[in-house]
Coordinates of C-alpha atoms (C1' of nucleotides) in Angstrom, one line a residue:
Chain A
X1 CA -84.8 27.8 62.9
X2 CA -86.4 30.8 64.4
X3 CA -88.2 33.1 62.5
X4 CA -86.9 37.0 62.5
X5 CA -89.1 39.1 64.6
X6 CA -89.4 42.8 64.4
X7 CA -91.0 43.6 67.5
X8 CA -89.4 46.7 69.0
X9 CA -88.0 44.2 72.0
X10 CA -86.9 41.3 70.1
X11 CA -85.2 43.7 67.3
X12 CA -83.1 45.5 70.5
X13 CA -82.0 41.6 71.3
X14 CA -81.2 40.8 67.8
X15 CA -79.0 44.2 67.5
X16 CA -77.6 43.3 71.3
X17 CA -76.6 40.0 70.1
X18 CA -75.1 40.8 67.0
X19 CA -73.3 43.9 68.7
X20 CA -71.7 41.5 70.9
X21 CA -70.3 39.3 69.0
X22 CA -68.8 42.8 66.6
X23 CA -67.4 43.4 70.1
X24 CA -65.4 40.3 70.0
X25 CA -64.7 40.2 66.8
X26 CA -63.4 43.5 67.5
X27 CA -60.1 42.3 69.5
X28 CA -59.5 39.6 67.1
X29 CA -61.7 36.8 69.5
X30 CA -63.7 33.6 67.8
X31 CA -67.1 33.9 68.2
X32 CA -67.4 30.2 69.0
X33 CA -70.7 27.8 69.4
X34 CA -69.8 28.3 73.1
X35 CA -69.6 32.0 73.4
X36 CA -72.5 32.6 71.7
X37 CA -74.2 30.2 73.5
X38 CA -73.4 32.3 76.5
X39 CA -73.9 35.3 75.3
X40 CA -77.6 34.1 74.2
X41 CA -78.5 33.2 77.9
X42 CA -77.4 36.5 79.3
X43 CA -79.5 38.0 77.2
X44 CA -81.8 36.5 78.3
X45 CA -81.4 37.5 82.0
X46 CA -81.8 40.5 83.6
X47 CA -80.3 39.8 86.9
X48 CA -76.3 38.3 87.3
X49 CA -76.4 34.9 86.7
X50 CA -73.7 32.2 88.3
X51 CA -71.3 29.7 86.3
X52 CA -73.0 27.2 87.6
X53 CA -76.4 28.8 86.4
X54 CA -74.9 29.6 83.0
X55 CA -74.4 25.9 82.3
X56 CA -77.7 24.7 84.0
X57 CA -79.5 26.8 81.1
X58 CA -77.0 26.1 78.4
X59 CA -78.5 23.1 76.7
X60 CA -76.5 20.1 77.9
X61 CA -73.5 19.4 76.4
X62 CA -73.1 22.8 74.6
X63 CA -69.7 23.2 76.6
X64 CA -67.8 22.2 79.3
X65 CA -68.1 24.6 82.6
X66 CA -64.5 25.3 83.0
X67 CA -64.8 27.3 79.2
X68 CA -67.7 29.5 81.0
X69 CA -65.0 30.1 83.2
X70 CA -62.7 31.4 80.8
X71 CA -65.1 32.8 78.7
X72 CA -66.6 35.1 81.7
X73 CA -63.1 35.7 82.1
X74 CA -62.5 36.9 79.1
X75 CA -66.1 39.0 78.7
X76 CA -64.7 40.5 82.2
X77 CA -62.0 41.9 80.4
X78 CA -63.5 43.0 77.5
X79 CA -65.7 44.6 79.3
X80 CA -68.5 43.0 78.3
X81 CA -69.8 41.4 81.4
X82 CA -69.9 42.9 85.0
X83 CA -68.6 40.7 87.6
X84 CA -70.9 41.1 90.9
X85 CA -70.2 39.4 94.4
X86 CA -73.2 38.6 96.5
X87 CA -70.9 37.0 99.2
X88 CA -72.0 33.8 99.0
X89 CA -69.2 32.3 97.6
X90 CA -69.9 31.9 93.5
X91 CA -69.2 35.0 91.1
X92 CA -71.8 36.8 89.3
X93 CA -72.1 37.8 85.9
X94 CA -74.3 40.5 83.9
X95 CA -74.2 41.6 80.7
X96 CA -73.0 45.3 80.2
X97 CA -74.8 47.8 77.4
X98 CA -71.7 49.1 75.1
X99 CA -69.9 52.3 76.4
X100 CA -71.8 51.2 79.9
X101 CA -69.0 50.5 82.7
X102 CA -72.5 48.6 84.1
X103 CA -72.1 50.2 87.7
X104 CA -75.2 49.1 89.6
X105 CA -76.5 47.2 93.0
X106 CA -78.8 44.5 94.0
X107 CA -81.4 43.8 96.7
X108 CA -80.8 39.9 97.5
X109 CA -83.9 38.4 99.3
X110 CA -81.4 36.6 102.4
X111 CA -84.2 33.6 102.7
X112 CA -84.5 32.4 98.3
X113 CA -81.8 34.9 97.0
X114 CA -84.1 36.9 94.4
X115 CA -82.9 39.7 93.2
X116 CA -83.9 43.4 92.4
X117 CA -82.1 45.5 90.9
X118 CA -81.2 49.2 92.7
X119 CA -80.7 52.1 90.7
X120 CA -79.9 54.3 93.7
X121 CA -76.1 54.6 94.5
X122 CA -73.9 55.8 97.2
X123 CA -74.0 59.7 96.9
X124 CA -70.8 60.5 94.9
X125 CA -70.1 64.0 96.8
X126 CA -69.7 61.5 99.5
X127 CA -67.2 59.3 97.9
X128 CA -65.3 62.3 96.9
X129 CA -64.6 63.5 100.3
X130 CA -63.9 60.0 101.5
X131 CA -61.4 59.9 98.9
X132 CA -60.0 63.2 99.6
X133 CA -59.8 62.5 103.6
X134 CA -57.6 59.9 103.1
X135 CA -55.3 61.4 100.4
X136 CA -57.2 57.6 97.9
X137 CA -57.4 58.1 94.2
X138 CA -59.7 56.3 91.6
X139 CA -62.0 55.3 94.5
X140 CA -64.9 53.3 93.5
X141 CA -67.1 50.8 95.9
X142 CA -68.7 47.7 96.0
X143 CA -72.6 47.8 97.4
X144 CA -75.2 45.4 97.8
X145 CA -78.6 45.3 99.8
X146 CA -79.6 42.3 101.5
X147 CA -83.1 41.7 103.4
X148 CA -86.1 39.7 103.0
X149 CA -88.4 40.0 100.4
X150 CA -92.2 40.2 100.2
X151 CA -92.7 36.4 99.7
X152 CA -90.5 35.0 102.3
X153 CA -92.4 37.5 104.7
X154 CA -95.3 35.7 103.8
X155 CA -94.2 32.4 104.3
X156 CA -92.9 33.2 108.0
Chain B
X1 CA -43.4 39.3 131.0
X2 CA -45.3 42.3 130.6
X3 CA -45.8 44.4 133.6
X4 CA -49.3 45.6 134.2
X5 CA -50.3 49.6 132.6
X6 CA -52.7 51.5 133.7
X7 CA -53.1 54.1 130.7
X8 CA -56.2 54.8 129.8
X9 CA -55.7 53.2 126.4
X10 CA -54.3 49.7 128.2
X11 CA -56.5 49.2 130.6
X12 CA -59.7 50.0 128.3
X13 CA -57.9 46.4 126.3
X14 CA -57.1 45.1 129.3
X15 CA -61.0 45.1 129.9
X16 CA -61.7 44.1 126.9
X17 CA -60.1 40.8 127.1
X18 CA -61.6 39.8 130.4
X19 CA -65.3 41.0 128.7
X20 CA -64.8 39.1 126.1
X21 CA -63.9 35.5 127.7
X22 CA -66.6 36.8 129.8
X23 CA -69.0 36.7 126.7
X24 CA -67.7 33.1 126.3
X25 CA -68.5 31.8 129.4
X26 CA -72.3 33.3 129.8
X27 CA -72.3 31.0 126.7
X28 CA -71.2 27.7 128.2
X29 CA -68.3 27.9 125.9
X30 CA -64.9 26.9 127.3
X31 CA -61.4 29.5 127.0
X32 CA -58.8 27.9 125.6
X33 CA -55.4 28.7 125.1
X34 CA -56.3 28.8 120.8
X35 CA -59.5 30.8 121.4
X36 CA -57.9 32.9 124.1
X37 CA -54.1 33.6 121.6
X38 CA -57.0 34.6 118.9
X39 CA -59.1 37.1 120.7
X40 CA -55.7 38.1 121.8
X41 CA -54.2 38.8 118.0
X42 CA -58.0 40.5 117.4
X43 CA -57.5 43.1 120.3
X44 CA -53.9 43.9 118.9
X45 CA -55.6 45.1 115.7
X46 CA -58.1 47.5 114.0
X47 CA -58.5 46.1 110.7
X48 CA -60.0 42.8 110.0
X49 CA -57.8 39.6 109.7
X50 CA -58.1 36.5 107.7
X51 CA -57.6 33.8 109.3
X52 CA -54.6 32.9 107.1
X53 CA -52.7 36.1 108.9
X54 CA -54.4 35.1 112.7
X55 CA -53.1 32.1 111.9
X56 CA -49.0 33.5 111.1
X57 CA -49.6 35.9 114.0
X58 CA -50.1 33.0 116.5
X59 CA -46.7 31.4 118.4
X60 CA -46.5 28.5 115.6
X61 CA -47.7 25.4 116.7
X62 CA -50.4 27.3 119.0
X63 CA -53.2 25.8 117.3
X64 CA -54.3 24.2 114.3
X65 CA -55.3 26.5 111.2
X66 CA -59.4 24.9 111.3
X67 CA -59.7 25.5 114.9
X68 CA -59.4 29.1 113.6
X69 CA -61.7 28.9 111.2
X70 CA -64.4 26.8 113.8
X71 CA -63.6 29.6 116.2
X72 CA -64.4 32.2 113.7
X73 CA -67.8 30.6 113.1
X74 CA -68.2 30.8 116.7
X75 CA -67.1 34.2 117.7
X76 CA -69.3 35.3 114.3
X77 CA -72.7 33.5 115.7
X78 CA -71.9 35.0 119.3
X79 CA -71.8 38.6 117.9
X80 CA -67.9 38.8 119.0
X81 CA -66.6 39.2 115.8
X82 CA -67.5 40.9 112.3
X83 CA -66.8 39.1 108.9
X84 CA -65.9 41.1 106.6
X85 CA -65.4 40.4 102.2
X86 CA -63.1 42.4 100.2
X87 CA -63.5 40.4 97.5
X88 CA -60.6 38.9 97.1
X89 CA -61.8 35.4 98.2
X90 CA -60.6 35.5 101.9
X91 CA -63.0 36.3 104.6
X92 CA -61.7 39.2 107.0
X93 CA -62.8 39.2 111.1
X94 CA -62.4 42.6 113.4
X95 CA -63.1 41.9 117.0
X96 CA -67.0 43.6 117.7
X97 CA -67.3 46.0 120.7
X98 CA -69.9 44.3 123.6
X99 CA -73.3 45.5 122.5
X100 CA -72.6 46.8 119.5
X101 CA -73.1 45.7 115.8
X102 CA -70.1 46.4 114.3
X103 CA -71.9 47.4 111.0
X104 CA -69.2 49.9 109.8
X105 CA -67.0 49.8 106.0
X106 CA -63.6 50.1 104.5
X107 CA -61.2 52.0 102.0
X108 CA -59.0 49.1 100.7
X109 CA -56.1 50.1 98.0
X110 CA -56.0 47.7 95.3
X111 CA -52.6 47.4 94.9
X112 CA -51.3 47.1 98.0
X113 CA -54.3 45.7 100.2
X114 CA -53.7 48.9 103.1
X115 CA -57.2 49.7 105.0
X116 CA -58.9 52.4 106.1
X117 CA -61.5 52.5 108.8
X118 CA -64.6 54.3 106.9
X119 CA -67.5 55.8 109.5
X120 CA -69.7 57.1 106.6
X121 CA -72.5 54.4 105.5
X122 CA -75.2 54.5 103.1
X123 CA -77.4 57.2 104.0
X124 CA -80.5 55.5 106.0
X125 CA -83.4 57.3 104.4
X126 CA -82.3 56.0 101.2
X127 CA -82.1 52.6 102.5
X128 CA -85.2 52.9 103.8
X129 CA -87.0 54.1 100.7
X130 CA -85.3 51.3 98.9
X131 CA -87.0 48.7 101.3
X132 CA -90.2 50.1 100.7
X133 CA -90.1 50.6 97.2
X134 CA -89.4 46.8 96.8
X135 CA -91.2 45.5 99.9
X136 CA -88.6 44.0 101.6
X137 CA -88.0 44.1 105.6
X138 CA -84.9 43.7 107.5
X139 CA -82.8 45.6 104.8
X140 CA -78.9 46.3 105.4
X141 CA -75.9 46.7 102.8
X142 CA -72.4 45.7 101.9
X143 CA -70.3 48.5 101.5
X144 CA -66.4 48.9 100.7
X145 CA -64.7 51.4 98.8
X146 CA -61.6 50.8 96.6
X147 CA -59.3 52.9 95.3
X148 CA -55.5 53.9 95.3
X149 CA -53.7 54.8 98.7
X150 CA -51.1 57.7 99.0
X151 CA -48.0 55.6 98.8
X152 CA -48.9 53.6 95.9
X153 CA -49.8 56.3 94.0
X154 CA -46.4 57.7 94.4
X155 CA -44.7 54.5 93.0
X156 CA -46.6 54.5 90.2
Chain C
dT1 C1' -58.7 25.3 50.9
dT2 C1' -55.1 26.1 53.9
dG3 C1' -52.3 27.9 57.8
dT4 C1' -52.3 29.5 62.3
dA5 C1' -53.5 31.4 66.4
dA6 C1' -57.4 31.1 69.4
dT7 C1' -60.3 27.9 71.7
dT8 C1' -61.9 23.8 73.8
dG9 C1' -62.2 19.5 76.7
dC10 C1' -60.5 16.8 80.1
dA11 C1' -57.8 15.9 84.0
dA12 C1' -55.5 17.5 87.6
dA13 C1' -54.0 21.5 90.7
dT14 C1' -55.3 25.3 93.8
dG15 C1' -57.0 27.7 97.7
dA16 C1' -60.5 28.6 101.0
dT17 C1' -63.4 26.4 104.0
dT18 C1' -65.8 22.4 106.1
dT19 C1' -66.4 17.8 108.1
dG20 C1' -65.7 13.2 110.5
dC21 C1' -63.8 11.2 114.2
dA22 C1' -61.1 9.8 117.8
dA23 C1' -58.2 11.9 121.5
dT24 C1' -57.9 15.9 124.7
dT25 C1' -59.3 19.2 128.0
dA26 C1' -62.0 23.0 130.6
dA27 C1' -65.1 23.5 133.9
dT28 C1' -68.4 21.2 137.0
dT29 C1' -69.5 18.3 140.5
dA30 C1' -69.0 15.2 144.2
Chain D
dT1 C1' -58.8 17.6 144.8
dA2 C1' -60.3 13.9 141.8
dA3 C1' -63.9 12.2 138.8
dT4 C1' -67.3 13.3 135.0
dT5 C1' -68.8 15.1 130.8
dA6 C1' -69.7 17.9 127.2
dA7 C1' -67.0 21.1 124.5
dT8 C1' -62.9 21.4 121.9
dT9 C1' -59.0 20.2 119.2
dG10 C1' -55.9 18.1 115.6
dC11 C1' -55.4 15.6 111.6
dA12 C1' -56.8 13.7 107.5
dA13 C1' -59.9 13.8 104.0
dA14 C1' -63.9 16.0 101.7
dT15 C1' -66.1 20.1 99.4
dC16 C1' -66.6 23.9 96.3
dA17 C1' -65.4 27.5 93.3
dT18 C1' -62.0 28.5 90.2
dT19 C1' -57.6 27.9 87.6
dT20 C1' -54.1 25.6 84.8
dG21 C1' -51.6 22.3 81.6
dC22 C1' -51.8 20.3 77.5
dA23 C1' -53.0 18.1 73.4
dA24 C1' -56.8 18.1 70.0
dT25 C1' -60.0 21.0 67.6
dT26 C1' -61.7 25.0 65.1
dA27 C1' -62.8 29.9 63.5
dC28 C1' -61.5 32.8 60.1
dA29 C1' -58.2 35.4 57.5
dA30 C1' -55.5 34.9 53.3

DNA sequence: TTGTAATTGCAAATGATTTGCAATTAATTA
DNA sequence: TAATTAATTGCAAATCATTTGCAATTACAA
């Protein structure tokens, strides 16, 4: 249906996509009308989508939500998809670059939830000693940045 | 039952309690015996609680497990009490000091759920220089660490 | 093309949390 | 101290995100 384009930033999607599904291939997984369906619509976003959003996007009928549920299950495991909390109740999903563990953060707008995305992290020297302190191995953290974003000053 | 103690570490509790129905009151909220049995099971510990384990901590048949959770959303809205989200899909509570924000984060081993009390936080500068950078206002984080404790790492 | 294990859909189960509503009660007020 | 009233509670049922059981379907290796 679509024409191949060789654009530097289509031809990094096309590889991404067709590195993903080698990645499931890889430990003997079906790459299946829905999971590439998925896949396709994470590609597409830069910022962790939700289930829910997932099927929103996914043109109707595609698949039923509870096989994005398995299926981000199974992406988790893989390693394929990061899994990110924003505390409000509904999981979030990115996709992760290969040999990326896809350790990041967000800044979530409190007021219409958009997101950034923070390359800063906690200082690792400090983790260390936090570790060390309290005798904790393999320490890692969770971190997200909530506020109100240039829009929703605006509007106020 | 219990006779009266002045130590130093008692009777700073002892104030505590009276503070807090205090805090109540100035709000034209009532103390009950639930509310009062909660605040009660807060004071006795450091870490947060779910309200699962408020709920097995209370004499059984003290009150009902959604009066917990409604005076949870109370105590949270009066700045009594901090929620807190491991993750793990329970919310957690730890009992706020009077005029304080409770803003503070946890070590949490991931096999055995123990907590630690962590005082570090994201260094503010960096914070800061993340709100500007992205023009948000109003900008605070989510922190938690994870990682392995002592003991478990000894079973393993 | 076929065999088989992986995958899917659908319905139902879970688990945390919320809500509706009538009965109860803390704290005033007379 | 009793009457008044808004706040609070218990109980059942509703929500919401997520998981699970199971029989039917399908990708893909042989």
């Amino acid at each position: 249906m679509k024409k191949p384009c060789h654009c530097a930033q289509h031809s990094h999607q096309k590889q991404e996509l067709a590195s993903l599904t080698t990645r499931l291939r890889r430990e003997d997984r079906k790459i299946t009308g829905p999971r590439a369906a998925i896949l396709e619509i994470l590609r597409q976003h830069s910022h962790p989508l939700t289930t829910k959003e997932i099927f929103a996007e996914l043109p109707k009928g595609e698949c039923d939500l509870v096989t994005i549920y398995r299926a981000m299950q199974l992406l988790e495991k893989l390693g394929m998809v990061k899994r990110f909390d924003f505390g409000d109740g509904a999981a979030r999903f990115e996709l992760v670059e290969e040999g990326d563990d896809g350790h990041h953060h967000h800044l979530i707008c409190t007021q219409c939830a958009q997101v950034v995305e923070i390359e800063e992290c906690f200082p690792p020297e400090i983790e260390r000693r936090i570790a060390q302190q309290n005798g904790y191995r393999a320490v890692t953290h969770r971190l997200e940045f909530f506020g109100v974003c240039p829009d929703c000053q605006r509007l106020k």
